[in-house]
C-alpha cells in the first residue's frame, strides 16, 4: 500500500501570519503612544520657554512689579549727587518755638550742573533757607508735606541761576484746617485776582522756563524739635 503525501496547502498552517499582524499592531500602537508623549513634552517645554521670554521682555521694557513700574538703571550713566551742608532753621510756628534740622542732597542731570551750582551755592542756600523758614512743623510732619517741600526747593534753588520753573501745586489742607480755609475763601479769592492781574502785567518780563538741572531732592536727615 503506497504512502499518501499530504498537501501543504491542506495542513491549516495559517497561524504565523495572524501573529505577525498582531505584532505589527502592537508596535504601531506603541509608536503612536510614544509620539503623543514626545509631542506633549515638547508643548510643555515651548510654553515654559515662551513664558520665560515674556518675563524677560517685561523686565527689559520696564515692566510692572507689584503695581509699580520698575526703574530702569543705566550703569553707564549713574546719577550725579550734590550733598549740601545740613540746614538748621527756626520754623514758622507761632504757639511754640520749633526748629528743623534737615539734610538735603540734590540729584543733578550731569557733572556740569554740579560745578554750576557750586558757583551759586551761597545764593542757593539762602533760597532753601527762605523756603524752610516759611514752613511750620505741621507743614512738614507728614509725607505729603515733605514731598511738597522737595518740589518747592527744586524750584527756588535754581532761581538764583536765572532758571524759572512752574510753581508747585500746594498740598491739599487737612480736614482740621478745612473750616478755616473756607472762612478765608473770599480773602483768598481777592488775593488770587490781584496776583493774576500782576502776573498779566509782568508777562512781558517773564523768564522763559528751561530744563531744571535738579532732577530730585533727597532728604538725608529730617529732624523737627
mmCIF file of C-alpha atoms in Angstrom:
data_model
loop_
_atom_site.group_PDB
_atom_site.id
_atom_site.type_symbol
_atom_site.label_atom_id
_atom_site.label_comp_id
_atom_site.label_asym_id
_atom_site.label_seq_id
_atom_site.Cartn_x
_atom_site.Cartn_y
_atom_site.Cartn_z
ATOM 1 C CA UNK A 1 0.000 0.000 0.000
ATOM 2 C CA UNK A 2 1.532 3.265 -1.061
ATOM 3 C CA UNK A 3 2.010 6.226 1.347
ATOM 4 C CA UNK A 4 -0.128 9.305 0.875
ATOM 5 C CA UNK A 5 1.788 12.578 0.813
ATOM 6 C CA UNK A 6 -0.165 15.403 2.448
ATOM 7 C CA UNK A 7 -0.611 18.649 0.540
ATOM 8 C CA UNK A 8 0.982 21.594 2.394
ATOM 9 C CA UNK A 9 -1.983 23.740 1.450
ATOM 10 C CA UNK A 10 -4.266 21.475 3.437
ATOM 11 C CA UNK A 11 -2.275 21.446 6.683
ATOM 12 C CA UNK A 12 -4.047 24.579 8.067
ATOM 13 C CA UNK A 13 -0.696 26.249 8.988
ATOM 14 C CA UNK A 14 -2.146 29.861 8.841
ATOM 15 C CA UNK A 15 -1.277 30.915 12.459
ATOM 16 C CA UNK A 16 2.061 32.662 11.821
ATOM 17 C CA UNK A 17 0.547 35.350 9.549
ATOM 18 C CA UNK A 18 -2.064 36.230 12.258
ATOM 19 C CA UNK A 19 0.628 36.509 14.933
ATOM 20 C CA UNK A 20 2.653 38.810 12.634
ATOM 21 C CA UNK A 21 -0.313 41.151 12.202
ATOM 22 C CA UNK A 22 -0.861 41.381 15.952
ATOM 23 C CA UNK A 23 2.786 42.169 16.473
ATOM 24 C CA UNK A 24 2.621 44.949 13.873
ATOM 25 C CA UNK A 25 -0.475 46.423 15.505
ATOM 26 C CA UNK A 26 1.171 46.406 18.952
ATOM 27 C CA UNK A 27 4.289 48.090 17.563
ATOM 28 C CA UNK A 28 2.206 50.725 15.784
ATOM 29 C CA UNK A 29 0.221 51.482 18.971
ATOM 30 C CA UNK A 30 3.416 51.759 20.994
ATOM 31 C CA UNK A 31 4.924 54.086 18.403
ATOM 32 C CA UNK A 32 1.796 56.264 18.414
ATOM 33 C CA UNK A 33 1.799 56.457 22.231
ATOM 34 C CA UNK A 34 5.500 57.421 22.224
ATOM 35 C CA UNK A 35 4.846 60.105 19.615
ATOM 36 C CA UNK A 36 1.988 61.539 21.702
ATOM 37 C CA UNK A 37 4.185 61.601 24.828
ATOM 38 C CA UNK A 38 7.004 63.360 22.980
ATOM 39 C CA UNK A 39 4.568 65.883 21.476
ATOM 40 C CA UNK A 40 3.088 66.659 24.907
ATOM 41 C CA UNK A 41 6.551 67.168 26.387
ATOM 42 C CA UNK A 42 7.520 69.465 23.526
ATOM 43 C CA UNK A 43 4.404 71.592 24.100
ATOM 44 C CA UNK A 44 5.214 71.967 27.816
ATOM 45 C CA UNK A 45 8.814 72.952 27.068
ATOM 46 C CA UNK A 46 7.729 75.508 24.473
ATOM 47 C CA UNK A 47 5.199 77.038 26.865
ATOM 48 C CA UNK A 48 7.807 77.384 29.611
ATOM 49 C CA UNK A 49 10.286 78.915 27.175
ATOM 50 C CA UNK A 50 7.664 81.397 25.911
ATOM 51 C CA UNK A 51 6.783 82.389 29.487
ATOM 52 C CA UNK A 52 10.464 82.921 30.291
ATOM 53 C CA UNK A 53 10.943 85.086 27.196
ATOM 54 C CA UNK A 54 7.827 87.116 28.073
ATOM 55 C CA UNK A 55 9.058 87.719 31.618
ATOM 56 C CA UNK A 56 12.479 88.786 30.343
ATOM 57 C CA UNK A 57 10.929 91.159 27.816
ATOM 58 C CA UNK A 58 8.735 92.665 30.529
ATOM 59 C CA UNK A 59 11.765 93.359 32.740
ATOM 60 C CA UNK A 60 13.753 94.851 29.855
ATOM 61 C CA UNK A 61 10.851 97.094 28.895
ATOM 62 C CA UNK A 62 10.396 98.390 32.442
ATOM 63 C CA UNK A 63 7.566 96.029 33.297
ATOM 64 C CA UNK A 64 5.259 96.432 36.262
ATOM 65 C CA UNK A 65 6.044 94.654 39.506
ATOM 66 C CA UNK A 66 3.549 94.791 42.388
ATOM 67 C CA UNK A 67 1.660 97.619 40.699
ATOM 68 C CA UNK A 68 4.712 99.837 40.357
ATOM 69 C CA UNK A 69 6.817 100.465 37.272
ATOM 70 C CA UNK A 70 10.300 99.022 37.610
ATOM 71 C CA UNK A 71 13.031 101.627 37.464
ATOM 72 C CA UNK A 72 15.486 101.314 34.614
ATOM 73 C CA UNK A 73 19.096 101.751 35.695
ATOM 74 C CA UNK A 74 21.768 102.682 33.205
ATOM 75 C CA UNK A 75 25.134 101.570 34.642
ATOM 76 C CA UNK A 76 26.952 103.682 32.069
ATOM 77 C CA UNK A 77 25.331 106.901 33.339
ATOM 78 C CA UNK A 78 24.997 106.759 37.147
ATOM 79 C CA UNK A 79 23.222 109.625 38.952
ATOM 80 C CA UNK A 80 25.205 112.707 39.941
ATOM 81 C CA UNK A 81 24.676 113.859 43.532
ATOM 82 C CA UNK A 82 25.483 117.130 45.268
ATOM 83 C CA UNK A 83 25.113 116.946 49.075
ATOM 84 C CA UNK A 84 24.574 120.243 50.882
ATOM 85 C CA UNK A 85 25.660 121.130 54.379
ATOM 86 C CA UNK A 86 22.811 120.454 56.866
ATOM 87 C CA UNK A 87 20.261 123.215 57.433
ATOM 88 C CA UNK A 88 19.192 124.269 60.929
ATOM 89 C CA UNK A 89 16.351 126.785 60.848
ATOM 90 C CA UNK A 90 13.609 128.119 63.120
ATOM 91 C CA UNK A 91 10.172 127.174 61.843
ATOM 92 C CA UNK A 92 7.191 129.494 61.470
ATOM 93 C CA UNK A 93 5.155 128.038 64.375
ATOM 94 C CA UNK A 94 3.548 130.812 66.427
ATOM 95 C CA UNK A 95 2.403 128.947 69.518
ATOM 96 C CA UNK A 96 5.782 127.391 70.359
ATOM 97 C CA UNK A 97 9.392 127.663 69.263
ATOM 98 C CA UNK A 98 10.168 124.833 66.859
ATOM 99 C CA UNK A 99 13.170 124.271 64.650
ATOM 100 C CA UNK A 100 14.169 121.805 61.965
ATOM 101 C CA UNK A 101 17.480 120.165 61.160
ATOM 102 C CA UNK A 102 17.392 118.908 57.584
ATOM 103 C CA UNK A 103 19.993 117.302 55.367
ATOM 104 C CA UNK A 104 19.474 117.815 51.632
ATOM 105 C CA UNK A 105 21.132 116.183 48.620
ATOM 106 C CA UNK A 106 20.463 117.256 45.043
ATOM 107 C CA UNK A 107 20.332 114.675 42.272
ATOM 108 C CA UNK A 108 21.561 116.503 39.163
ATOM 109 C CA UNK A 109 21.444 115.709 35.464
ATOM 110 C CA UNK A 110 25.221 115.755 34.907
ATOM 111 C CA UNK A 111 28.581 116.795 36.311
ATOM 112 C CA UNK A 112 28.465 120.212 34.636
ATOM 113 C CA UNK A 113 25.392 121.061 36.727
ATOM 114 C CA UNK A 114 27.382 120.259 39.892
ATOM 115 C CA UNK A 115 30.062 122.828 39.051
ATOM 116 C CA UNK A 116 27.445 125.394 38.080
ATOM 117 C CA UNK A 117 25.506 125.015 41.334
ATOM 118 C CA UNK A 118 28.660 125.133 43.433
ATOM 119 C CA UNK A 119 29.450 128.537 41.971
ATOM 120 C CA UNK A 120 25.984 129.749 43.072
ATOM 121 C CA UNK A 121 25.950 127.896 46.405
ATOM 122 C CA UNK A 122 25.593 130.928 48.769
ATOM 123 C CA UNK A 123 22.519 132.123 46.860
ATOM 124 C CA UNK A 124 21.145 128.580 46.627
ATOM 125 C CA UNK A 125 21.475 128.016 50.379
ATOM 126 C CA UNK A 126 19.757 131.343 51.035
ATOM 127 C CA UNK A 127 16.855 130.343 48.766
ATOM 128 C CA UNK A 128 16.481 126.989 50.524
ATOM 129 C CA UNK A 129 16.579 128.643 53.952
ATOM 130 C CA UNK A 130 13.789 131.037 52.916
ATOM 131 C CA UNK A 131 11.636 128.062 51.934
ATOM 132 C CA UNK A 132 12.305 126.227 55.201
ATOM 133 C CA UNK A 133 11.754 129.294 57.404
ATOM 134 C CA UNK A 134 8.306 129.773 55.904
ATOM 135 C CA UNK A 135 7.165 126.286 56.996
ATOM 136 C CA UNK A 136 5.513 125.199 60.235
ATOM 137 C CA UNK A 137 6.042 121.871 61.947
ATOM 138 C CA UNK A 138 2.544 120.855 60.821
ATOM 139 C CA UNK A 139 3.528 121.520 57.206
ATOM 140 C CA UNK A 140 6.433 119.091 57.455
ATOM 141 C CA UNK A 141 5.150 116.383 59.769
ATOM 142 C CA UNK A 142 3.699 114.027 57.131
ATOM 143 C CA UNK A 143 4.944 112.619 53.850
ATOM 144 C CA UNK A 144 2.813 114.905 51.684
ATOM 145 C CA UNK A 145 4.342 117.945 53.363
ATOM 146 C CA UNK A 146 7.875 116.671 52.793
ATOM 147 C CA UNK A 147 7.140 115.973 49.129
ATOM 148 C CA UNK A 148 5.722 119.479 48.753
ATOM 149 C CA UNK A 149 8.850 120.892 50.393
ATOM 150 C CA UNK A 150 11.050 118.973 47.938
ATOM 151 C CA UNK A 151 9.126 120.433 44.993
ATOM 152 C CA UNK A 152 9.447 123.965 46.335
ATOM 153 C CA UNK A 153 13.177 123.524 46.943
ATOM 154 C CA UNK A 154 13.611 122.253 43.369
ATOM 155 C CA UNK A 155 12.016 125.459 42.117
ATOM 156 C CA UNK A 156 13.602 128.016 44.422
ATOM 157 C CA UNK A 157 17.127 126.563 44.419
ATOM 158 C CA UNK A 158 17.621 127.277 40.706
ATOM 159 C CA UNK A 159 16.121 130.765 40.636
ATOM 160 C CA UNK A 160 19.450 132.427 41.544
ATOM 161 C CA UNK A 161 20.819 130.937 38.300
ATOM 162 C CA UNK A 162 18.068 132.579 36.240
ATOM 163 C CA UNK A 163 16.092 129.344 35.798
ATOM 164 C CA UNK A 164 12.339 129.660 36.200
ATOM 165 C CA UNK A 165 10.212 126.538 36.647
ATOM 166 C CA UNK A 166 6.438 126.279 37.270
ATOM 167 C CA UNK A 167 5.124 126.838 40.767
ATOM 168 C CA UNK A 168 4.448 123.501 42.525
ATOM 169 C CA UNK A 169 0.848 122.664 43.345
ATOM 170 C CA UNK A 170 0.215 123.244 47.073
ATOM 171 C CA UNK A 171 -0.732 120.346 49.310
ATOM 172 C CA UNK A 172 -4.458 119.966 49.996
ATOM 173 C CA UNK A 173 -5.209 121.270 53.520
ATOM 174 C CA UNK A 174 -6.013 118.729 56.219
ATOM 175 C CA UNK A 175 -9.661 118.297 57.339
ATOM 176 C CA UNK A 176 -8.881 120.172 60.567
ATOM 177 C CA UNK A 177 -7.845 123.205 58.577
ATOM 178 C CA UNK A 178 -10.691 122.956 56.048
ATOM 179 C CA UNK A 179 -13.051 125.183 58.103
ATOM 180 C CA UNK A 180 -10.521 127.987 58.468
ATOM 181 C CA UNK A 181 -9.674 127.693 54.772
ATOM 182 C CA UNK A 182 -13.356 128.023 53.876
ATOM 183 C CA UNK A 183 -13.701 131.066 56.151
ATOM 184 C CA UNK A 184 -10.799 132.789 54.408
ATOM 185 C CA UNK A 185 -12.039 131.897 50.912
ATOM 186 C CA UNK A 186 -13.178 135.459 49.995
ATOM 187 C CA UNK A 187 -9.819 136.893 51.015
ATOM 188 C CA UNK A 188 -8.014 134.156 49.094
ATOM 189 C CA UNK A 189 -10.123 134.876 46.000
ATOM 190 C CA UNK A 190 -9.246 138.571 46.181
ATOM 191 C CA UNK A 191 -5.558 137.742 46.569
ATOM 192 C CA UNK A 192 -5.723 135.354 43.622
ATOM 193 C CA UNK A 193 -7.346 138.026 41.441
ATOM 194 C CA UNK A 194 -4.668 140.532 42.396
ATOM 195 C CA UNK A 195 -1.916 138.002 41.714
ATOM 196 C CA UNK A 196 -3.441 137.231 38.311
ATOM 197 C CA UNK A 197 -3.505 140.907 37.351
ATOM 198 C CA UNK A 198 0.100 141.356 38.471
ATOM 199 C CA UNK A 199 1.170 138.283 36.516
ATOM 200 C CA UNK A 200 -0.557 139.627 33.412
ATOM 201 C CA UNK A 201 1.167 142.981 33.827
ATOM 202 C CA UNK A 202 4.569 141.308 34.125
ATOM 203 C CA UNK A 203 4.015 138.746 31.377
ATOM 204 C CA UNK A 204 6.358 140.567 29.016
ATOM 205 C CA UNK A 205 9.218 140.304 31.510
ATOM 206 C CA UNK A 206 8.840 136.660 32.484
ATOM 207 C CA UNK A 207 11.865 134.399 32.058
ATOM 208 C CA UNK A 208 11.241 131.517 29.676
ATOM 209 C CA UNK A 209 11.095 128.222 31.596
ATOM 210 C CA UNK A 210 14.043 125.925 30.908
ATOM 211 C CA UNK A 211 15.036 122.429 31.948
ATOM 212 C CA UNK A 212 15.707 122.149 35.674
ATOM 213 C CA UNK A 213 19.200 120.708 36.333
ATOM 214 C CA UNK A 214 17.883 119.337 39.662
ATOM 215 C CA UNK A 215 16.226 116.001 38.924
ATOM 216 C CA UNK A 216 15.295 115.121 42.510
ATOM 217 C CA UNK A 217 15.651 116.490 46.037
ATOM 218 C CA UNK A 218 16.615 113.819 48.578
ATOM 219 C CA UNK A 219 16.455 114.251 52.358
ATOM 220 C CA UNK A 220 19.370 112.573 54.128
ATOM 221 C CA UNK A 221 18.064 113.640 57.557
ATOM 222 C CA UNK A 222 14.864 115.268 58.782
ATOM 223 C CA UNK A 223 14.531 116.260 62.459
ATOM 224 C CA UNK A 224 11.886 118.574 63.885
ATOM 225 C CA UNK A 225 12.095 119.674 67.523
#
